[in-house]
Tab-separated table of C-alpha atoms in Angstrom:
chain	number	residue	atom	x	y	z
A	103	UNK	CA	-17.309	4.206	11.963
A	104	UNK	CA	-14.359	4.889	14.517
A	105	UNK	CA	-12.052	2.371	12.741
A	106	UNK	CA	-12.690	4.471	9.491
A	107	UNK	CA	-12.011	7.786	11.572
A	108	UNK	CA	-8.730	6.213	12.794
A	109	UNK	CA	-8.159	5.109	9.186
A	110	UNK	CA	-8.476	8.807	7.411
A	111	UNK	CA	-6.805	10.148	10.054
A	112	UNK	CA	-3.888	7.932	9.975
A	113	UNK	CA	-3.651	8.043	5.958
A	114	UNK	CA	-3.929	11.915	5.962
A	115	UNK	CA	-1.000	12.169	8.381
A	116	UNK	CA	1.276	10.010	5.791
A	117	UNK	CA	-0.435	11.754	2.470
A	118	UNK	CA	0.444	15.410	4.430
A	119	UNK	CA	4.258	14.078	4.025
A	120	UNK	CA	3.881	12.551	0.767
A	121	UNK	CA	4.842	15.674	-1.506
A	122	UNK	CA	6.812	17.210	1.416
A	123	UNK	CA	9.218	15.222	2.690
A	124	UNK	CA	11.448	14.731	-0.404
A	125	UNK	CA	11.351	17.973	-0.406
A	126	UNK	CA	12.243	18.348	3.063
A	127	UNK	CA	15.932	16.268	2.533
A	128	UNK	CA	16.836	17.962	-0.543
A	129	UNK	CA	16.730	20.787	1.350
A	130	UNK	CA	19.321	19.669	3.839
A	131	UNK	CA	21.575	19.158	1.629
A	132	UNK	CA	20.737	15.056	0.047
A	133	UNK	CA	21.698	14.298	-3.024
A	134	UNK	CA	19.059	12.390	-5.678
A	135	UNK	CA	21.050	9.097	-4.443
A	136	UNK	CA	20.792	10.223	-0.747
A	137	UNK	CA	17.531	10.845	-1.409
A	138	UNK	CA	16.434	7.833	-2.484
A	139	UNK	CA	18.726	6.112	0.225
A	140	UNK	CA	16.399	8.047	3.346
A	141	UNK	CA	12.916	7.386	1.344
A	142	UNK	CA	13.903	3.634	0.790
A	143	UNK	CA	14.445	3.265	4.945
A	144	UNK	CA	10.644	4.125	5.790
A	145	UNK	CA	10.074	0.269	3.840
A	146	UNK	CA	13.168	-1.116	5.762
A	147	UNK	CA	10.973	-0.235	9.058
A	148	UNK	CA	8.224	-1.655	7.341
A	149	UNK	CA	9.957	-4.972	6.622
A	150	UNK	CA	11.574	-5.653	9.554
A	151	UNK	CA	8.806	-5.155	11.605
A	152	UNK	CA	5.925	-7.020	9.775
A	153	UNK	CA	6.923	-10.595	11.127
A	154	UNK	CA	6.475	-9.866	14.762
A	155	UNK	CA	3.288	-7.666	14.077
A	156	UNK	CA	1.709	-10.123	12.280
A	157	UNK	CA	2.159	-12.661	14.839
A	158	UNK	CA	1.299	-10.043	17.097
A	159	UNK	CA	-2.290	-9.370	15.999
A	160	UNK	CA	-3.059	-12.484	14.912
A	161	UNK	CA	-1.803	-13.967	18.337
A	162	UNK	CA	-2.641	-11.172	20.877
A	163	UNK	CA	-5.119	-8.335	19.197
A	164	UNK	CA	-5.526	-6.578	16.042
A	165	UNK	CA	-6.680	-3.385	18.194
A	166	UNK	CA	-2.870	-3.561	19.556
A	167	UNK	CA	-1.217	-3.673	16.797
A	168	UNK	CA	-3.494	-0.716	14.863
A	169	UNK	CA	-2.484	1.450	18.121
A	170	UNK	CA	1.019	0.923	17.564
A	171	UNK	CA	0.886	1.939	14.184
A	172	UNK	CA	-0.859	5.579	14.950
A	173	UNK	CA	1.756	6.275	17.965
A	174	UNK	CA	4.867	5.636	15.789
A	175	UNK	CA	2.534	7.869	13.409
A	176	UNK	CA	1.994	10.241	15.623
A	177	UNK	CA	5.853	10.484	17.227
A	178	UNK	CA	7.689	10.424	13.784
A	179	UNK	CA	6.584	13.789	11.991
A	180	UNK	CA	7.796	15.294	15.360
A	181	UNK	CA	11.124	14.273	15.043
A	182	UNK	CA	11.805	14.871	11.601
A	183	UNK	CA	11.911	19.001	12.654
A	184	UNK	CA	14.666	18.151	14.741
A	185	UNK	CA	16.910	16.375	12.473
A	186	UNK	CA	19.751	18.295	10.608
A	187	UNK	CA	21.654	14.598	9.283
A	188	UNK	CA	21.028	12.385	7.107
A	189	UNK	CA	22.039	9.413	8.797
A	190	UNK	CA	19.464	10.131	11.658
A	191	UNK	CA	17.140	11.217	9.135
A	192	UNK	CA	17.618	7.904	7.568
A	193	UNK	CA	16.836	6.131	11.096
A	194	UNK	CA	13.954	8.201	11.768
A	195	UNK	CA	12.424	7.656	8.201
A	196	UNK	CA	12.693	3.863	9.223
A	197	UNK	CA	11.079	4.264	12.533
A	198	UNK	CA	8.053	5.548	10.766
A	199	UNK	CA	7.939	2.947	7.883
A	200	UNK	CA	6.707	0.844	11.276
A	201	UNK	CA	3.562	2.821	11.392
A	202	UNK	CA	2.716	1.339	7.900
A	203	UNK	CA	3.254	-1.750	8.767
A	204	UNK	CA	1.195	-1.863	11.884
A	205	UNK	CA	-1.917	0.276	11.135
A	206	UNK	CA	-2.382	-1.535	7.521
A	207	UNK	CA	-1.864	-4.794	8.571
A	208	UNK	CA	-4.041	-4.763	12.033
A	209	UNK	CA	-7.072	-2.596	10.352
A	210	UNK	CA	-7.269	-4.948	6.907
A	211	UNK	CA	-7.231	-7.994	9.181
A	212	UNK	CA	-10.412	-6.350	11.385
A	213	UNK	CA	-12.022	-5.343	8.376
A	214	UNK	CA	-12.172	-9.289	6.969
A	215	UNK	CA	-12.588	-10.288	10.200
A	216	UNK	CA	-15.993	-8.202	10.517
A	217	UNK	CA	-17.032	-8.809	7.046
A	218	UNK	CA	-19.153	-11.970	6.192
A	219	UNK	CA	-17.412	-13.606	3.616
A	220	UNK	CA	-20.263	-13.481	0.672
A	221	UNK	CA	-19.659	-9.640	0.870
A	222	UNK	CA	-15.634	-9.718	1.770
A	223	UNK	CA	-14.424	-8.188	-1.543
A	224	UNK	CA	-16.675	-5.515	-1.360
A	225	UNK	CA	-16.658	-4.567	2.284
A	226	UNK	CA	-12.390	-4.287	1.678
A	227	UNK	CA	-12.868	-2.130	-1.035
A	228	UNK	CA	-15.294	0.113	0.658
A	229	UNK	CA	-13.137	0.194	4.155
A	230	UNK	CA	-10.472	0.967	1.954
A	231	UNK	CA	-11.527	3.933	0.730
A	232	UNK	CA	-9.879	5.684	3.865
A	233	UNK	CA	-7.085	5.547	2.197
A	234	UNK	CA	-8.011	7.609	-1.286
A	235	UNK	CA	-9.512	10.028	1.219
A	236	UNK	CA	-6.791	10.637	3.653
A	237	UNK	CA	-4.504	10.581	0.623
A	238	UNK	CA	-6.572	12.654	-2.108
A	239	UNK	CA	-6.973	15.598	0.915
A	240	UNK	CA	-3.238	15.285	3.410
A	241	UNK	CA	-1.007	16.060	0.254
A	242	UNK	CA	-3.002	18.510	-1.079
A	243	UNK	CA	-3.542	20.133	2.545
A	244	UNK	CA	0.486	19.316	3.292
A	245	UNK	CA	1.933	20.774	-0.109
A	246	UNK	CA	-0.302	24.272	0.313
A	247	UNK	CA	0.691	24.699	4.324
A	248	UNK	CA	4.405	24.246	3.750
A	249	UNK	CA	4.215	26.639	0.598
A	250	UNK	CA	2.522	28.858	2.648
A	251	UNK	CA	3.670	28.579	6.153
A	252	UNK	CA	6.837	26.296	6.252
A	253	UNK	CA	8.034	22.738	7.452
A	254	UNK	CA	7.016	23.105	11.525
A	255	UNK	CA	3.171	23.255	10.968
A	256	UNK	CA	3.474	20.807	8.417
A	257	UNK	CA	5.243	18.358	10.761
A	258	UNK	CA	2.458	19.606	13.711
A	259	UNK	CA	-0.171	18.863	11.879
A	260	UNK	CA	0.615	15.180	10.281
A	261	UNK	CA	1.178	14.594	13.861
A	262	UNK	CA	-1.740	15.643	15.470
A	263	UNK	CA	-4.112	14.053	12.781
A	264	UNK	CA	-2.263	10.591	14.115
A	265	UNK	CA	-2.800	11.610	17.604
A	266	UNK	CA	-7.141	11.985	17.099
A	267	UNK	CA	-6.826	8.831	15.120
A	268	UNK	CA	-5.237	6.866	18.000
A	269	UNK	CA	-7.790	8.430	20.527
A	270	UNK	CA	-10.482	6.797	18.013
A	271	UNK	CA	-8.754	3.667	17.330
A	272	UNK	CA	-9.099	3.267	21.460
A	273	UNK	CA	-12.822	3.069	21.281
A	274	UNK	CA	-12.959	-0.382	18.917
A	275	UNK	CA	-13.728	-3.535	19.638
A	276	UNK	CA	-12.555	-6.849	18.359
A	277	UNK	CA	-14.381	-9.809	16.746
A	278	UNK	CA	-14.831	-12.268	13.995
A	279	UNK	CA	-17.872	-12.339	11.049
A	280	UNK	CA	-20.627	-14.502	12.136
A	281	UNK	CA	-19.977	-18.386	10.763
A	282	UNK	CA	-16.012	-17.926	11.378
A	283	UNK	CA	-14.236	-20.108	14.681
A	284	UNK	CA	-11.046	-18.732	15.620
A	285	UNK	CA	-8.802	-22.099	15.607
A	286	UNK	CA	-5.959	-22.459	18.019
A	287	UNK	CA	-3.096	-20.587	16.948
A	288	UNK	CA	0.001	-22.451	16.016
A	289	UNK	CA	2.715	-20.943	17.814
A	290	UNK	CA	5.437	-23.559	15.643
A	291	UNK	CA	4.330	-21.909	12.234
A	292	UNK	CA	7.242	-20.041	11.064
A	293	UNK	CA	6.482	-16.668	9.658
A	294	UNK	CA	8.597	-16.539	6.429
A	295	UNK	CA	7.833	-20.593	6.233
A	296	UNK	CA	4.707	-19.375	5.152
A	297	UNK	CA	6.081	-17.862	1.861
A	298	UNK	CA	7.048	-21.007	0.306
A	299	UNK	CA	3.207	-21.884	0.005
A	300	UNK	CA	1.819	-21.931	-3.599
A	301	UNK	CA	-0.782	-19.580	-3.067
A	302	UNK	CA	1.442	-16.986	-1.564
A	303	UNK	CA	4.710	-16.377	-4.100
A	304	UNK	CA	3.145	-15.461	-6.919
A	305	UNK	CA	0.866	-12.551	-5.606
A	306	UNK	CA	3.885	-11.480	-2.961
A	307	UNK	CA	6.590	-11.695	-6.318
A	308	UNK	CA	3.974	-9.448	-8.020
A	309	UNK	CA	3.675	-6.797	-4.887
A	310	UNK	CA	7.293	-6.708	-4.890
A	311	UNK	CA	7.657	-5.616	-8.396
A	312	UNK	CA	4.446	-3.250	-8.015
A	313	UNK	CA	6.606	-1.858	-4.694
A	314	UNK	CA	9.789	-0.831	-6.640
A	315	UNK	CA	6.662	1.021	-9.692
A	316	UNK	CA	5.336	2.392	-6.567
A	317	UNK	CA	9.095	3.647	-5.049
A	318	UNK	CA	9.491	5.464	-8.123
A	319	UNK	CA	6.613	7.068	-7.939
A	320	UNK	CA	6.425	8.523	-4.687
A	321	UNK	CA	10.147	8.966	-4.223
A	322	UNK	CA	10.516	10.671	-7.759
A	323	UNK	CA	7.568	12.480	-8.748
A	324	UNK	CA	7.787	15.626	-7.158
A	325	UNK	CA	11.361	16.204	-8.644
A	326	UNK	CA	10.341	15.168	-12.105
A	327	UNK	CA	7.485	17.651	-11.764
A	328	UNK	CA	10.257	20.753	-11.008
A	329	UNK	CA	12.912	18.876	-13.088
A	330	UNK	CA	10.730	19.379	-16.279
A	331	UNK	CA	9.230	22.704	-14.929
A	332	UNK	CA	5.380	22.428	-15.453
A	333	UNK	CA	3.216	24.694	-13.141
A	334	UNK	CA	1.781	22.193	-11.275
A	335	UNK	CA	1.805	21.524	-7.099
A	336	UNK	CA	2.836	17.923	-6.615
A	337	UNK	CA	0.188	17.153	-3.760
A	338	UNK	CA	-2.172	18.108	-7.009
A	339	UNK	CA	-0.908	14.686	-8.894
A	340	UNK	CA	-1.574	12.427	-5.798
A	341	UNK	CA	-4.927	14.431	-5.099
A	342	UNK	CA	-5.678	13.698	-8.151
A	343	UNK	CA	-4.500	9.610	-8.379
A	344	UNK	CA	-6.297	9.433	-4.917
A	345	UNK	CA	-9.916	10.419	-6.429
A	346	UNK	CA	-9.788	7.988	-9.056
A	347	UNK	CA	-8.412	5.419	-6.117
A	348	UNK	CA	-11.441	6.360	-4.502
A	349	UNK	CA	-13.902	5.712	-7.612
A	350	UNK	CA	-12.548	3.023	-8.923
A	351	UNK	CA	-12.724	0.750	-4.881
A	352	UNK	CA	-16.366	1.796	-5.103
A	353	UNK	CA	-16.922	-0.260	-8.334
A	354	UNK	CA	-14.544	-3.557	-8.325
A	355	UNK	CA	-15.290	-4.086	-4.481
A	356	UNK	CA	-18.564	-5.858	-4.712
A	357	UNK	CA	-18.049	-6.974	-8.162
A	358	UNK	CA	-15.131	-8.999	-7.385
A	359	UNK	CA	-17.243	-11.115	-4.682
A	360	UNK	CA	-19.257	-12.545	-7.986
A	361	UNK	CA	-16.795	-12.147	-11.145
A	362	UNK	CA	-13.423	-13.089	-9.112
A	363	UNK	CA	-10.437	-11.384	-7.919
A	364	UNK	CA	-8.078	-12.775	-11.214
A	365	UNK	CA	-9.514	-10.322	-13.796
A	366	UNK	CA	-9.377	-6.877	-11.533
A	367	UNK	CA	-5.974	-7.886	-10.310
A	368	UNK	CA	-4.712	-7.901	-14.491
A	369	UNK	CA	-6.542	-4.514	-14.688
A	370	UNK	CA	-4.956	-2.946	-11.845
A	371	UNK	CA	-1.482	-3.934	-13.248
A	372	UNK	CA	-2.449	-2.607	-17.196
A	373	UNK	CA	-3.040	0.392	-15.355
A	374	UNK	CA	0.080	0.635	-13.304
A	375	UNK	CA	1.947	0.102	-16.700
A	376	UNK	CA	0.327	3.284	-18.394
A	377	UNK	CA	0.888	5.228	-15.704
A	378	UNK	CA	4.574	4.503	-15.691
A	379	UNK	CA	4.474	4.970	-19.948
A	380	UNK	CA	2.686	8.755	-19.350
A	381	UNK	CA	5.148	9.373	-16.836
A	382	UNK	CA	8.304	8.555	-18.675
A	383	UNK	CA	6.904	10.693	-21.588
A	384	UNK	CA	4.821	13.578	-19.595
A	385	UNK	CA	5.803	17.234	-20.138
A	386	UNK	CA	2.646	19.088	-19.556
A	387	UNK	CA	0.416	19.831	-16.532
A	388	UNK	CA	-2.070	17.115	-18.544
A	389	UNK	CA	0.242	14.280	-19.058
A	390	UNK	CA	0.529	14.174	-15.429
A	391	UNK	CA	-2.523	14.429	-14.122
A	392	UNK	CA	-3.622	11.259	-16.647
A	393	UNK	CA	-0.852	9.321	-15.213
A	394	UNK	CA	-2.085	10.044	-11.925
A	395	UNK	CA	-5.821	8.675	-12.527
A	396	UNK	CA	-4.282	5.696	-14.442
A	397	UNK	CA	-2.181	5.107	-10.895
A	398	UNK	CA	-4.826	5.571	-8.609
A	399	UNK	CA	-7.147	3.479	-10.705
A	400	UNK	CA	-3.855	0.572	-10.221
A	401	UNK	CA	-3.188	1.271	-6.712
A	402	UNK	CA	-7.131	1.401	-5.837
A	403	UNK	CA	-7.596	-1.912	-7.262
A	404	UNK	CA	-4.783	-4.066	-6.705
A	405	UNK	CA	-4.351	-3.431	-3.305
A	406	UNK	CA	-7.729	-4.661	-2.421
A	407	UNK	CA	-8.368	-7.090	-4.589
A	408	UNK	CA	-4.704	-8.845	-3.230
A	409	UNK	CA	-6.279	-8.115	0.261
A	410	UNK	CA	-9.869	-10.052	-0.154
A	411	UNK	CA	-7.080	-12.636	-2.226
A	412	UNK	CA	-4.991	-13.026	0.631
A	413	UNK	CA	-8.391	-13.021	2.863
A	414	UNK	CA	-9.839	-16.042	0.533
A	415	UNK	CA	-6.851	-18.713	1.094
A	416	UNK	CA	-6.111	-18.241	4.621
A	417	UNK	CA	-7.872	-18.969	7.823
A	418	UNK	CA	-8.387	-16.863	10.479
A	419	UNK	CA	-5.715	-18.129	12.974
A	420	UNK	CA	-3.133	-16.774	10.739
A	421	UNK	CA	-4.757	-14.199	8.266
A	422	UNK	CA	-2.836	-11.194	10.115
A	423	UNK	CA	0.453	-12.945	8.804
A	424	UNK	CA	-0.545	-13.977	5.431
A	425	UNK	CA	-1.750	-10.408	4.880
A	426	UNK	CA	1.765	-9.092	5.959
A	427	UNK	CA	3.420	-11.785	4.332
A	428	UNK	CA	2.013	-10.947	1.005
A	429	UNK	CA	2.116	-7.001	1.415
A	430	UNK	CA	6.034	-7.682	2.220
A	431	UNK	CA	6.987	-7.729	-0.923
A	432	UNK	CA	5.594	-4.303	-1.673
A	433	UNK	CA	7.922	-3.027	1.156
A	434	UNK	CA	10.405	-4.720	-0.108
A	435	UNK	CA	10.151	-3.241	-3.561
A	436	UNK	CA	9.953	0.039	-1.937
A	437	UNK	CA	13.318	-0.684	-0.081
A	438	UNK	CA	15.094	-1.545	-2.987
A	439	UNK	CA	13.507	1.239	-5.511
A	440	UNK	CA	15.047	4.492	-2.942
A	441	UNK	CA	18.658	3.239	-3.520
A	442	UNK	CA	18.893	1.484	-6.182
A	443	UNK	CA	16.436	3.889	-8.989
A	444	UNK	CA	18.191	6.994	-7.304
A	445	UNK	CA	21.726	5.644	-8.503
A	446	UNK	CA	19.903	5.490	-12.048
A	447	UNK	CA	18.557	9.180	-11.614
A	448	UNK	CA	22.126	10.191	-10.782
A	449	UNK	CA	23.877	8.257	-13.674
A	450	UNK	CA	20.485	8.863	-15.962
A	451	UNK	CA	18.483	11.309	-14.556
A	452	UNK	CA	15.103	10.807	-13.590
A	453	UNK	CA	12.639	10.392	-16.544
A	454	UNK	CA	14.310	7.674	-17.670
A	455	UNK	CA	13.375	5.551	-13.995
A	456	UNK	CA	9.429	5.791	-14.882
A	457	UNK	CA	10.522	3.701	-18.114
A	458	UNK	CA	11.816	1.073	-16.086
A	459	UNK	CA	8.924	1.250	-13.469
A	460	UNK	CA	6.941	0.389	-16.844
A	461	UNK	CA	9.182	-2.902	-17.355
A	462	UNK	CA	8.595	-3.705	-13.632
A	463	UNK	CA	4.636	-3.778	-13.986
A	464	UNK	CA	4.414	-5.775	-17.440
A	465	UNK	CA	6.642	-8.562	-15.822
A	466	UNK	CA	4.032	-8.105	-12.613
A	467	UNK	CA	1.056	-8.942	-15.278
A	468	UNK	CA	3.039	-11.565	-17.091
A	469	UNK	CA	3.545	-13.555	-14.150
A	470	UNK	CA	-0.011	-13.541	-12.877
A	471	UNK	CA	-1.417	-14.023	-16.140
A	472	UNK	CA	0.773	-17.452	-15.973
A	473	UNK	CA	1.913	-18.713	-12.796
A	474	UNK	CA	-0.783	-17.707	-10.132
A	475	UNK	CA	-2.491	-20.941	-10.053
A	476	UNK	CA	-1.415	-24.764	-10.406
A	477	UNK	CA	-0.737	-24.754	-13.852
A	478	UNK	CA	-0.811	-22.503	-17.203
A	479	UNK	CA	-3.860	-22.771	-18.236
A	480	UNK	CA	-5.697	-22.308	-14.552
A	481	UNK	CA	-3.607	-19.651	-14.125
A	482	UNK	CA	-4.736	-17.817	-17.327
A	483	UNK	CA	-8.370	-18.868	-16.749
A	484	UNK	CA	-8.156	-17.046	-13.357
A	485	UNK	CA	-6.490	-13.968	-15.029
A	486	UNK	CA	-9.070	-13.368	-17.157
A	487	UNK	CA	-12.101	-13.833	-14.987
A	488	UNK	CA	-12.947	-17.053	-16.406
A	489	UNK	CA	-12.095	-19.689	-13.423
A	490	UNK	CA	-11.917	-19.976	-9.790
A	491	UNK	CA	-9.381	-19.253	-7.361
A	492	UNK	CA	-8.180	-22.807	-6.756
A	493	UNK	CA	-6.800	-21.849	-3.318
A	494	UNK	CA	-9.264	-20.285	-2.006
A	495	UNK	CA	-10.211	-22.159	1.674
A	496	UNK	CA	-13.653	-20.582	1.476
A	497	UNK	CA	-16.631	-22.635	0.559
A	498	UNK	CA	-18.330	-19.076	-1.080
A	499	UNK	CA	-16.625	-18.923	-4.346
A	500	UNK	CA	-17.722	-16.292	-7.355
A	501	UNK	CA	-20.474	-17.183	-9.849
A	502	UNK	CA	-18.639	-17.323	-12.511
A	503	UNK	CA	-17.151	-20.400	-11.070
A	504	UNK	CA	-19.826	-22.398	-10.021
């Protein structure tokens, strides 16, 4: 219960900032390529800190790591009301990307730690649903209080919802499922090293690509929304992509643990793909909002399902890496989709970027339809639900494989 209290809380600071804060450097002055330059830096934090926070909490303590996240949480709203450049907007926007780095990757390793491994897939997917919460009620709560009262209480209050996160994250205690030994740690296995293993590039190649979908989206939504002048609050859209984030965990959780990870995973990335389609073409306060339940039935199912994947073919002497390893190439998508998308926008505009985020998520599903197992036709067997995961270290596998 307290490591879901620190998990809203910390989500609902960073969804209170989510419709804001592009907002926020437009209005000192950024251009849509500056703009995209300072949003891109929060995954530069986020990448250049995952190595040594991985090793961290799988060295050290998960608890650690999970604190650090909710003080750089709490610390980096504050300082945004003090900056007036963008260059030290663009630093402090990569101090915070650390907070992402740290709380996700210390609180999903405790949550497969804690979770027997029969019931891993849907234990994930019902821990996760912090994040749908926190996310479905901070941008919604964010966008009305800086309509209504301005930027300072905004700021206040994303910082003091980290701050009663970190005081619950302080209570929680540390441990592994019953049936796992935690091995001795090799200290010699290089972090990146890891990368080159089979059962890591092809989910990490498809987070990156779902990272530069998911840069467009929260970098460029709230400007398409008063570019094509629809009466609708942005923190609306991701209210709305959060509650169907939220439904759809409940469902593909536990029904992953006996029909396989492969087959969610492909519907998370159709889904991504539609999204981006209704996006490119929306023009009405309805085209929108369907996008946004098509993305938060993507983000609400790949995210999890690539956790409990991640979870399934490593051990748990180095499952806080693998898990940061793997969700690196979602920050680095992010990194590159700020900068580089917000020269298209500025040579383009910015409908035309949502088009491209399309391309990005049908390459995502071609690949793991084909190349995320030894060969072709495993691969496609996974895909579709019809084989197991051949990299999977546990001995629990789905039904539909036995």
């Amino acid at each position: 219960m307290v490591l879901l209290i620190s998990g809203f809380c910390f989500w609902a600071s960073l969804g209170s900032q989510l419709p804001t804060l592009p907002l926020y450097i437009g209005d000192l002055g950024a251009t849509e390529q500056q703009l995209g330059v300072v949003m891109g830096a929060f995954a530069l934090g986020l990448l250049g800190s995952r190595a040594w926070l991985g090793r961290i909490a799988d060295q050290r303590s998960r608890k650690v790591v999970l604190q650090i996240g909710l003080v750089v949480a709490a610390i980096a709203p504050l300082l945004y009301l003090g900056v007036k450049t963008l260059p030290i907007l663009f630093a402090v926007r990569a101090f915070h990307g650390v907070s992402l780095a740290a709380f996700t990757t210390a609180y999903t390793a405790l949550v497969v730690d804690l979770s027997p491994r029969e019931q891993r897939g849907e234990l994930i997917g019902y821990m996760s649903l912090i994040n749908p919460i926190g996310v479905m009620l901070g941008p919604t709560v964010g966008g009305l209080l800086q309509a209504w009262a301005g930027y300072l209480p905004l700021f206040l209050l994303a910082s003091g919802l980290a701050i009663v996160g970190l005081l619950a994250a302080s209570t929680i205690d540390e441990g592994l499922a019953q049936g796992e030994v935690q091995p001795q740690v090799s200290k010699k296995q290089k972090f990146w090293g890891l990368l080159q293993a089979p059962r890591l590039k092809i989910p990490a190649t498809v987070m990156l690509l779902i990272g530069l979908t998911f840069g467009t989206l929260s970098t460029f939504v709230p400007l398409l929304i008063r570019e094509t002048a629809v009466d609708l609050n942005a923190g609306l859209f991701y209210s709305v992509a959060a509650i169907a984030s939220f439904v759809i965990r409940v469902l593909t959780g536990k029904a992953s643990d006996r029909l396989g990870r492969g087959r969610f995973i492909s519907m998370s990335l159709c889904c991504y793909g539609l999204a981006m389609i209704l996006l490119w073409l929306a023009h009405t306060e309805l085209t929108f909002l369907l996008a946004g339940i098509f993305q938060g039935c993507g983000s609400g199912t790949l995210i999890p399902m690539i956790a409990a994947l991640m979870a399934d073919r490593s051990e748990p002497h180095e499952r806080a890496r693998v898990l940061s390893l793997c969700i690196s190439g979602f920050d680095v998508g992010i990194a590159l989709a700020g900068p580089c998308l917000g020269t298209v926008a500025t040579l383009v505009g910015i409908r035309p970027m949502f088009g491209l985020a399309c391309g990005f998520a049908g390459v995502a599903l071609l690949l793991f339809a084909t190349s995320n197992s030894k060969d072709f036709s495993h691969s496609i067997a996974f895909a579709l639900g019809n084989g197991r995961d051949i990299y999977a270290l546990d001995s629990v596998v789905p039904n539909v494989a036995q």
